[in-house]
Every structure is written in C-alpha cells, then in structure tokens.
Coordinates of C-alpha atoms and ligand atoms in Angstrom, one line a residue:
M1 CA 64.6 74.2 39.7
T2 CA 64.6 77.0 42.1
A3 CA 67.7 78.7 43.3
R4 CA 67.6 79.2 47.1
E5 CA 70.1 80.8 49.6
V6 CA 71.0 78.9 52.6
V7 CA 71.7 81.1 55.7
I8 CA 73.4 80.3 58.9
P9 CA 70.6 79.5 61.4
D10 CA 70.2 80.8 64.8
I11 CA 73.3 79.8 66.8
G12 CA 72.2 81.2 70.1
D13 CA 74.6 83.5 71.8
A14 CA 77.6 82.3 69.8
E15 CA 78.8 85.2 67.6
N16 CA 81.5 85.6 65.0
V17 CA 82.1 81.9 64.5
E18 CA 84.7 80.7 62.1
V19 CA 84.2 78.6 59.0
I20 CA 86.5 75.7 59.5
E21 CA 85.3 73.2 56.8
L22 CA 83.5 73.3 53.5
C23 CA 81.8 70.0 53.1
V24 CA 80.5 70.6 49.6
G25 CA 81.4 72.5 46.5
P26 CA 79.7 73.9 43.5
G27 CA 78.1 71.1 41.5
D28 CA 77.8 68.6 44.5
S29 CA 74.4 67.1 45.3
V30 CA 73.1 67.5 48.8
E31 CA 70.4 65.8 50.6
V32 CA 68.1 67.3 53.1
D33 CA 70.1 67.7 56.3
G34 CA 73.4 67.0 54.5
A35 CA 76.3 69.1 55.8
L36 CA 77.1 72.1 53.9
I37 CA 79.8 73.8 56.1
V38 CA 81.3 73.4 59.6
I39 CA 81.5 76.5 61.8
E40 CA 83.4 76.6 65.1
S41 CA 82.8 78.9 68.1
D42 CA 85.0 79.1 71.3
K43 CA 82.8 76.2 72.7
A44 CA 81.8 74.0 69.9
S45 CA 81.8 73.1 66.2
M46 CA 78.5 72.8 64.3
E47 CA 77.7 71.5 60.9
V48 CA 75.3 73.8 59.0
P49 CA 72.8 71.4 57.4
S50 CA 71.0 71.9 54.2
P51 CA 67.3 72.6 54.4
F52 CA 66.8 71.5 50.9
A53 CA 67.8 68.7 48.6
G54 CA 69.4 69.8 45.4
T55 CA 72.7 70.8 43.8
V56 CA 75.1 73.3 45.0
A57 CA 75.2 76.4 42.7
E58 CA 77.5 78.6 44.7
I59 CA 79.3 78.6 48.0
R60 CA 79.3 82.0 49.5
V61 CA 81.8 81.5 52.3
E62 CA 85.5 80.6 52.5
L63 CA 87.6 78.7 54.9
G64 CA 88.5 81.2 57.8
D65 CA 85.6 83.5 57.2
V66 CA 84.0 84.8 60.4
V67 CA 80.2 84.6 60.2
D68 CA 77.0 85.1 62.2
S69 CA 73.4 84.0 62.1
G70 CA 71.8 85.0 58.9
H71 CA 74.9 84.9 56.9
V72 CA 74.3 83.4 53.4
V73 CA 76.3 80.1 53.1
A74 CA 75.3 78.8 49.8
V75 CA 72.9 79.0 46.9
L76 CA 71.2 75.6 46.0
E77 CA 69.2 74.6 43.0
V78 CA 66.5 73.0 44.9
T79 CA 64.7 69.8 44.1
R80 CA 63.1 69.0 47.5
E81 CA 62.6 70.9 50.7
A82 CA 62.9 69.6 54.3
S83 CA 59.4 70.3 55.2
G84 CA 58.3 68.6 52.0
E85 CA 55.2 70.4 50.7
R86 CA 56.1 73.8 49.7
T87 CA 56.3 74.5 45.9
R88 CA 58.8 76.8 44.3
E89 CA 56.0 79.3 43.5
E90 CA 55.8 79.9 47.2
A91 CA 59.4 81.1 47.1
V92 CA 59.9 84.6 48.1
P93 CA 62.8 86.4 46.5
Q94 CA 65.4 87.6 48.9
P95 CA 68.1 89.8 47.4
S96 CA 70.7 89.3 50.0
A97 CA 73.7 89.4 47.9
P98 CA 75.6 92.7 47.6
A99 CA 74.5 94.6 44.3
E100 CA 77.9 94.6 42.6
A101 CA 78.2 90.9 43.2
A102 CA 74.8 90.1 41.9
P103 CA 74.7 88.2 38.6
S104 CA 73.2 90.1 35.5
Q105 CA 70.3 87.7 35.6
P106 CA 69.4 87.9 39.2
T107 CA 69.0 84.6 41.0
P108 CA 65.5 84.2 42.2
S109 CA 66.1 83.4 45.9
V110 CA 63.7 82.9 48.7
A111 CA 63.5 83.8 52.2
P112 CA 64.9 80.8 53.9
Q113 CA 62.3 78.6 55.6
P114 CA 63.2 78.5 59.2
P115 CA 66.6 76.6 58.6
P116 CA 67.3 73.5 60.5
P117 CA 69.4 74.1 63.6
P118 CA 73.1 73.6 63.4
V119 CA 74.2 70.2 64.4
Q120 CA 76.6 70.2 67.2
L121 CA 79.7 68.0 66.5
D122 CA 81.2 67.4 69.9
G123 CA 80.1 64.4 71.9
A124 CA 77.4 63.2 69.5
A125 CA 75.6 59.8 70.1
D126 CA 77.8 57.1 68.4
G127 CA 81.5 57.3 69.3
A128 CA 80.7 59.7 72.0
G129 CA 83.7 61.8 72.9
V130 CA 84.8 61.6 69.2
Y131 CA 85.1 64.9 67.5
A132 CA 83.4 64.4 64.2
G133 CA 80.2 65.6 62.4
P134 CA 77.3 63.5 61.3
A135 CA 78.4 63.2 57.7
V136 CA 81.8 61.8 59.0
R137 CA 80.0 59.5 61.3
R138 CA 77.7 58.3 58.6
L139 CA 80.7 57.6 56.4
A140 CA 82.5 55.9 59.1
R141 CA 79.4 53.7 59.8
E142 CA 79.1 52.8 56.2
L143 CA 82.7 51.8 56.0
G144 CA 82.7 50.0 59.4
V145 CA 85.3 52.2 60.9
A146 CA 85.3 52.9 64.6
L147 CA 85.9 56.6 64.9
S148 CA 87.6 56.1 68.1
D149 CA 90.5 54.5 66.2
V150 CA 90.9 57.4 63.7
R151 CA 93.1 60.3 64.3
G152 CA 91.6 63.6 63.4
S153 CA 93.6 66.0 61.2
G154 CA 91.1 68.9 61.5
P155 CA 91.2 71.8 63.9
R156 CA 91.5 70.6 67.4
G157 CA 91.8 67.1 66.2
R158 CA 88.4 67.0 64.5
I159 CA 87.9 64.0 62.3
L160 CA 87.4 64.8 58.6
K161 CA 86.1 62.5 55.9
D162 CA 89.6 62.2 54.5
D163 CA 90.9 60.9 57.8
V164 CA 88.2 58.1 57.6
K165 CA 89.2 57.3 54.0
G166 CA 92.8 57.5 54.8
F167 CA 92.4 55.0 57.7
V168 CA 90.5 52.6 55.4
K169 CA 93.2 52.9 52.8
S170 CA 95.9 52.4 55.5
A171 CA 94.0 49.3 56.9
M172 CA 93.8 47.7 53.5
A173 CA 97.5 48.2 53.2
G174 CA 98.0 46.6 56.6
G175 CA 99.2 49.8 58.3
A176 CA 96.3 51.1 60.3
T177 CA 97.0 51.9 63.9
P178 CA 94.5 52.9 66.6
A179 CA 94.4 56.6 67.3
S180 CA 96.0 56.0 70.7
A181 CA 99.1 54.9 68.8
A182 CA 98.8 56.8 65.6
L183 CA 100.5 60.0 64.5
P184 CA 98.7 62.9 63.4
A185 CA 97.9 62.5 59.7
I186 CA 99.8 64.5 57.2
P187 CA 97.3 66.5 55.3
A188 CA 96.5 65.6 51.7
I189 CA 97.4 68.4 49.4
D190 CA 96.6 69.0 45.9
F191 CA 100.1 70.0 44.7
S192 CA 98.9 70.7 41.2
K193 CA 97.6 74.0 42.7
F194 CA 101.3 75.1 42.8
G195 CA 102.6 73.8 39.5
P196 CA 102.7 70.7 37.2
V197 CA 103.1 67.3 39.0
E198 CA 102.8 63.7 38.2
E199 CA 102.4 60.7 40.5
V200 CA 104.5 57.5 40.0
P201 CA 103.8 54.3 41.8
L202 CA 106.3 53.0 44.4
T203 CA 107.8 49.6 43.3
R204 CA 106.7 46.6 45.5
I205 CA 110.3 46.6 47.1
R206 CA 110.1 50.3 47.9
N207 CA 106.7 50.0 49.2
R208 CA 107.6 47.1 51.6
G209 CA 110.9 49.0 52.5
A210 CA 108.8 52.1 53.3
R211 CA 106.6 50.1 55.6
N212 CA 109.6 48.5 57.4
L213 CA 111.4 51.7 57.7
H214 CA 108.4 53.4 59.2
R215 CA 107.9 50.5 61.7
N216 CA 111.5 50.6 62.7
W217 CA 111.4 54.4 62.9
L218 CA 108.4 54.2 65.3
N219 CA 109.6 51.3 67.4
V220 CA 113.2 51.8 67.8
V221 CA 114.7 54.6 70.1
H222 CA 117.3 55.7 67.8
V223 CA 120.7 57.3 68.8
T224 CA 123.4 57.9 66.2
Q225 CA 126.9 58.1 67.2
H226 CA 129.5 59.6 64.7
D227 CA 133.2 59.1 64.3
E228 CA 136.0 58.9 61.8
A229 CA 138.3 56.0 61.3
D230 CA 141.9 56.8 60.0
V231 CA 142.0 54.2 57.2
T232 CA 145.2 55.4 55.5
D233 CA 147.1 52.2 56.0
L234 CA 144.1 50.0 55.3
D235 CA 143.4 51.9 52.1
G236 CA 147.0 51.7 51.1
F237 CA 147.0 48.0 51.8
R238 CA 143.7 47.6 49.8
R239 CA 145.3 49.4 46.7
S240 CA 148.5 47.3 47.0
L241 CA 146.3 44.2 46.4
G242 CA 145.0 45.6 43.1
D243 CA 146.9 43.2 41.0
Q244 CA 145.8 40.2 43.1
A245 CA 142.2 41.5 43.0
K246 CA 142.4 41.6 39.2
A247 CA 143.8 38.0 39.0
R248 CA 141.2 36.8 41.2
G249 CA 138.4 38.6 39.3
V250 CA 137.3 40.4 42.5
K251 CA 136.7 44.0 43.2
L252 CA 138.3 44.8 46.4
T253 CA 136.6 47.8 48.0
L254 CA 136.7 49.0 51.7
L255 CA 133.4 47.2 52.4
P256 CA 134.7 43.6 53.0
F257 CA 137.2 45.0 55.4
I258 CA 134.6 47.1 57.2
V259 CA 132.2 44.1 57.5
K260 CA 135.0 41.9 58.8
A261 CA 136.0 44.5 61.3
C262 CA 132.3 44.7 62.4
A263 CA 132.1 40.9 62.9
E264 CA 135.2 41.2 65.1
N265 CA 133.8 44.1 67.1
L266 CA 130.5 42.2 67.6
G267 CA 132.5 39.6 69.3
A268 CA 133.9 42.1 71.7
F269 CA 130.5 43.8 72.2
P270 CA 127.9 40.9 72.2
R271 CA 125.1 43.1 73.1
F272 CA 125.3 44.6 69.6
C273 CA 124.8 41.2 68.1
A274 CA 121.3 40.8 69.6
S275 CA 117.7 41.4 69.5
L276 CA 115.2 42.5 72.2
N277 CA 112.6 39.9 73.2
P278 CA 109.0 40.8 72.2
A279 CA 108.3 41.8 75.8
V280 CA 111.2 44.2 75.7
D281 CA 112.5 42.8 79.1
G282 CA 115.4 40.7 77.8
L283 CA 118.1 40.7 75.1
I284 CA 118.6 37.6 72.9
L285 CA 122.3 37.3 72.3
K286 CA 123.2 35.7 69.0
H287 CA 126.3 33.6 69.1
Y288 CA 126.7 33.8 65.3
R289 CA 128.0 36.8 63.0
H290 CA 125.6 37.1 60.1
I291 CA 125.9 40.7 58.8
G292 CA 123.5 42.4 56.3
F293 CA 124.7 45.1 53.9
A294 CA 122.5 47.5 52.1
V295 CA 122.4 47.3 48.3
D296 CA 120.9 50.0 46.2
T297 CA 118.9 48.6 43.3
D298 CA 116.6 50.1 40.6
D299 CA 113.7 48.6 42.5
G300 CA 114.8 50.0 45.9
L301 CA 116.9 49.0 48.9
I302 CA 117.6 45.4 49.6
V303 CA 119.7 44.0 52.5
P304 CA 121.3 40.5 51.7
V305 CA 123.0 38.8 54.5
L306 CA 126.6 37.5 54.7
R307 CA 126.7 34.4 56.8
D308 CA 129.4 33.7 59.5
V309 CA 131.4 36.7 58.6
D310 CA 133.8 35.9 61.5
S311 CA 135.0 32.7 59.7
K312 CA 135.5 34.1 56.3
G313 CA 138.5 36.0 54.9
V314 CA 138.4 39.4 53.2
W315 CA 138.7 37.9 49.6
A316 CA 135.8 35.5 50.3
L317 CA 133.7 38.4 51.7
A318 CA 134.4 40.6 48.6
A319 CA 133.4 37.8 46.2
E320 CA 130.3 37.1 48.2
I321 CA 129.3 40.9 48.4
A322 CA 129.7 41.1 44.6
E323 CA 127.6 38.0 44.1
L324 CA 124.8 38.9 46.4
S325 CA 124.8 42.5 45.0
E326 CA 124.4 41.2 41.5
L327 CA 121.6 38.7 42.6
A328 CA 119.8 41.7 44.4
R329 CA 120.0 43.9 41.3
N330 CA 118.7 41.1 39.1
G331 CA 115.8 40.3 41.7
R332 CA 117.1 36.8 42.1
L333 CA 117.8 36.7 45.9
A334 CA 116.4 33.8 47.6
P335 CA 114.5 34.3 51.1
D336 CA 117.5 32.6 52.8
H337 CA 119.8 35.4 51.4
L338 CA 117.6 37.9 53.2
S339 CA 117.2 36.5 56.6
G340 CA 119.1 35.9 59.8
G341 CA 121.2 39.1 60.0
C342 CA 122.5 40.2 63.3
F343 CA 123.8 43.7 62.3
T344 CA 123.8 45.8 59.2
V345 CA 126.3 47.9 57.3
S346 CA 125.0 50.6 55.0
S347 CA 127.7 52.2 52.8
L348 CA 127.0 55.4 50.8
G349 CA 130.8 55.8 50.4
R350 CA 130.5 55.8 46.6
Q351 CA 127.7 58.4 46.7
G352 CA 129.6 60.7 49.2
G353 CA 128.5 62.5 52.3
T354 CA 130.3 62.9 55.7
G355 CA 127.6 61.2 57.8
F356 CA 123.9 60.2 57.9
T357 CA 121.7 58.6 60.4
P358 CA 120.9 55.0 59.2
I359 CA 117.7 53.5 60.5
V360 CA 118.2 50.4 62.6
N361 CA 117.1 47.3 60.7
A362 CA 114.8 46.0 63.6
P363 CA 114.8 43.3 65.3
E364 CA 118.5 44.1 65.0
V365 CA 119.7 46.6 67.5
A366 CA 122.3 48.5 65.6
I367 CA 123.5 49.4 62.1
L368 CA 126.6 51.1 60.8
G369 CA 126.5 53.8 58.1
V370 CA 129.7 54.4 56.1
G371 CA 130.4 57.8 54.5
R372 CA 132.9 58.9 51.8
L373 CA 136.6 58.6 52.6
D374 CA 138.4 61.9 52.5
T375 CA 141.9 62.9 52.9
K376 CA 142.1 65.4 55.9
P377 CA 145.0 67.0 57.8
R378 CA 145.5 65.2 61.2
W379 CA 147.7 66.3 64.0
N380 CA 150.3 63.7 64.8
G381 CA 151.7 65.5 67.8
A382 CA 154.3 67.4 65.9
A383 CA 152.7 68.3 62.7
F384 CA 149.6 67.9 60.4
E385 CA 149.9 65.1 58.1
P386 CA 147.3 64.0 55.4
R387 CA 145.3 61.0 56.4
A388 CA 142.6 59.1 54.7
M389 CA 139.6 59.5 57.1
L390 CA 136.4 57.3 56.8
P391 CA 133.2 58.8 58.3
L392 CA 131.2 56.2 60.4
S393 CA 127.7 56.7 61.8
L394 CA 126.5 53.9 64.2
S395 CA 122.7 54.1 64.9
Y396 CA 121.5 51.9 67.8
D397 CA 118.5 51.1 69.8
H398 CA 118.8 53.0 73.1
R399 CA 116.3 50.5 74.7
A400 CA 119.0 47.7 74.3
L401 CA 122.2 49.7 74.6
N402 CA 123.4 52.8 76.4
G403 CA 125.4 55.7 75.2
V404 CA 128.6 54.6 76.7
E405 CA 128.2 51.1 74.9
G406 CA 127.6 53.0 71.6
G407 CA 130.7 55.2 72.1
N408 CA 132.9 52.3 73.0
F409 CA 131.8 50.3 70.0
V410 CA 132.5 53.0 67.6
V411 CA 135.8 53.9 69.1
A412 CA 136.9 50.1 69.1
L413 CA 135.7 49.9 65.4
T414 CA 137.7 52.9 64.4
R415 CA 140.8 51.3 66.1
L416 CA 140.3 48.0 64.3
L417 CA 140.0 49.9 60.9
G418 CA 142.9 52.1 61.9
D419 CA 145.2 49.0 62.3
I420 CA 143.7 45.9 60.7
R421 CA 146.6 43.8 62.1
R422 CA 144.3 43.8 65.2
L423 CA 141.8 41.6 63.3
V424 CA 144.2 38.7 63.4
L425 CA 145.2 38.9 67.1
Ligands
CAO1 N1 134.7 56.3 50.2 C1 135.3 56.5 49.0 N2 135.2 55.7 47.9 C2 134.4 54.6 48.2 C3 133.8 54.2 49.5 C4 134.1 55.1 50.5 N3 133.6 54.9 51.8 N4 133.2 53.0 49.4 C5 133.3 52.7 48.1 N5 134.0 53.5 47.4 C6 134.5 53.5 46.0 C7 135.0 52.1 45.7 O1 136.4 52.0 46.1 C8 134.8 52.0 44.3 O2 135.7 52.7 43.6 P1 136.5 52.2 42.3 O3 135.3 52.0 41.2 O4 137.4 53.3 41.9 O5 137.2 50.9 42.7 C9 133.5 52.7 44.1 O6 133.3 53.6 45.2 C10 132.3 51.8 43.9 O7 132.0 50.9 44.9 P2 130.8 49.9 45.0 O8 129.6 50.7 45.5 O9 130.7 49.3 43.7 O10 131.2 48.8 46.0 P3 131.2 48.8 47.5 O11 131.8 47.5 47.9 O12 131.7 49.9 48.2 O13 129.7 48.7 47.8 C11 127.3 48.1 47.6 C12 128.9 47.7 47.4 C13 126.4 47.0 47.0 C14 127.1 48.2 49.1 C15 127.0 49.4 46.9 O14 127.1 49.3 45.5 C16 125.7 50.0 47.3 O15 124.6 49.6 46.7 N6 125.6 51.0 48.1 C17 124.4 51.7 48.5 C18 123.9 51.2 49.9 C19 122.7 52.1 50.2 O16 121.8 52.5 49.5 N7 122.7 52.6 51.6 C20 121.8 53.4 52.0 C21 120.7 52.8 52.7 S1 119.8 53.8 53.8 O17 120.5 53.2 55.2

C-alpha cells in the first residue's frame, strides 16, 4: 500500500478557514469521496473528501486549526484512487511535512492528484435548508431519519452523526421530538479523558421517572412559592400522642397531618385540585381529594395515592402511608395505588434542607415540597421565642394558577398547620 497525503483543495477565495470537525481518525477506513474533515469559512461549511480509498494513517490537523488550500489534512494508506487507474508506482514523493516532524523512515508520499473539490454542506439536495454534510445525510438516509427533525449540536447548529444516532436512540426509547420542539442536545463527552469512570444502568423505575419528570419539566410552566409554617403546637401535639401511636403500632410523623391539611386546603382552593384539559383552554375541577405522596425506594421515586383524604382521620392516614410506603419499597404496589391523584406531597423532612423546587406531577397542577423542621427565633410582638418552623415549597403550573392564588394557597396552608383546630371547623 502507498501512503499518500491529502491536502485541502482549492477553496476559492475563502482563506484561513477553521477545522470544525474531524470525521475520521487513525485506523479508520475511508472510501473515495468519504468525508475526512469539515472546514468552515465565514460563509459556508465544507467537507474535505478523500480522493482515495484506504486507511487513515495520520490526521495532520486538529479541531480549531486555521487552514488554507494546500494544507495537508491526512496521510492515507491507499488501496484505490478516485480516478481509478493510476498505480502506486506513479506516485511522486512530496515531502511536505516539516523536517523535524518527519518519521525516521520517511513516508513515501505523492503529489496529490487534483483533489476532489470540497463538498459544501449548507442547503444540499435532500433535506435542503438542513445544515449537514453528505456523510451525515447518508447515515440519516440509511436509518430512515428525516434530518429536518434532528437538532444539530455542531457549530451554528450543524447536524453531526452523533445527533442522528442520538435521535434514533431517543426515538427507540419513545422520546424523540421534532427539531422544532427539541432542545439543543447536550454533547456526548468521553469523561474517561478526565479520570476513572463507570456507567451504571438506571433501574426501570428511575428510567420511567426520568422521562416523566422531563415531560413535566418541559410542559408545565413552573413557579415555586416558599413559606414556613409555625408547627410548634402541631409538633407538640404529635409528640404527646407518642404512647397512643405505640399502642396502635403506628408511626405518627408530621406527614399525615400535612396531607390532611392539604386536603382541607384543596377544598378551599378547588383550582389546585384540577387538571388542564388537553387543549389547555379549560380546567377540569375534581370533586375528590386523592393525594399522592413521594416515596423514596431503592429502585427510584414512587408516588402512591391516598384516596379520599378529606374523609379520613390522621391515624388512618398514618397507617395507610406506612402500608403504601412498605408496598412501594417491596415493589408490590398495584396500578390502582398509583393512579387518580389530584395533588402531591413530597417530603424531604427526614433528609433535611430548607426548601426545594418540586416538579409538578402533571397532569396535576400543584405539588407541595416539605423541608426539615427547625427551631428558630420568632418575634411575638414583644420578644423572640423559639418556634418549630416547617419549610414549605409549593410548585404550581402557572398556566392553570396565578401567583396570587399560589401565595394565598400557601398562606392558608401555613395557617392550618399553625393551628390544626381549624381542620375541624
Ligand atoms: N422535619 C424534621 N423531621 C422530620 C420531618 C420534617 N419535615 N419529616 C419527617 N421527619 C422525621 C420523622 O418524624 C421521623 O423521625 P423519628 O424517626 O424520630 O420519628 C423521621 O424523620 C423519619 O420519617 P419517615 O421518612 O420515616 O416518615 P415520613 O412520614 O416523614 O415520610 C415517606 C414517609 C415515605 C414520605 C418518606 O420515608 C420518604 O420516602 N421521603 C422521601 C420522598 C422523596 O424522595 N421526595 C423527593 C421527591 S422529588 O420531588
């Protein structure tokens, strides 16, 4: 085999163009006219095609290099030439590498045959208006992908092979979206360049959860309203029930009280117990109070639903929360346990934190995040006194609810939790 240099062909009056993509690397096979690199001038991007078929021995440019006509791009071990009939004996050595960079056994190279012209990428025949090179177009054709549906992650939105592959992967996972709706792709990075890594698969639940969260994040117009409820009396009351809880075999945490207060509050604010209709021009008000609560399991986050919370007492809710959490952690929840929620409570109280922004569990329109209770000094009009303060974070869909409604809901909820006697009024 003969080693031959490939140079950048005549690119007209475009000078000092930038190398923006390396399409091949050492050891790769290339066909005649296969793309070697992509260069970009002020006006256009062009692929530099290979005039030979063979194997890439060396790439002589790097991303970001500024190059011109005649610059050596690569050295190929040639098996076949574009114009077909020339033999390796006809090759004319052309020492174009700088002396100090030359290998001890100089590579016999040849004056390049008039190299094929660069292939302009912008506005090519199929998928006109799509910014992609022939190799990418060929790959898209082979995979049956319409390039107009693919979001390019290259410079100025150019579609790369990885974008096409990513689109196919996403389509197979059920998540592909047309470019008009898709976000710019996050570049795939080989992190092992920076240090040791390992890839672990997401569990089925985490995987499904990730898709749902992404869907909700993209569809819902999120606003999060933060507040603190003074739960000094409520927490004292809860603790005072410790012996009764033990006798009943129930763990009485703040959560059943919070869920109960939410059900009460949903009665006063029915637009929070609702879903937008599919056309997003109407609100479906639900006259039932089924409330989901987030459970952290080894396999991922699960949200079982407590039914008719408004008609249940705190003991019953505490027992049901324990039972559903246990079923969730053992992977034994039935579909009925997971459907029909109107509103969700996500408590990170045990874990800690003063506030977070929970993602609305669409098609619900609101979710309450609960942080860790903390004793804080509070001004009572005459002096500071220690009070047990519970951080609350209400995220809601701004398409369904406005800020005043969000604020009013949280304030009313803090009042209910501040004086739970109100729950029986
Ligand atoms: N502040 C301080 N302490 C709190 C608290 C709070 N807000 N909430 C709970 N605690 C305490 C409890 O009182 C309990 O203390 P003791 O063991 O001393 O009695 C302890 O933390 C453990 O509570 P728990 O987590 O077992 O019970 P719970 O009723 O509060 O919550 C459940 C049950 C299933 C919701 C919870 O275990 C869980 O899985 N939480 C994670 C939810 C989650 O991942 N949310 C994030 C989703 S992203 O939106």
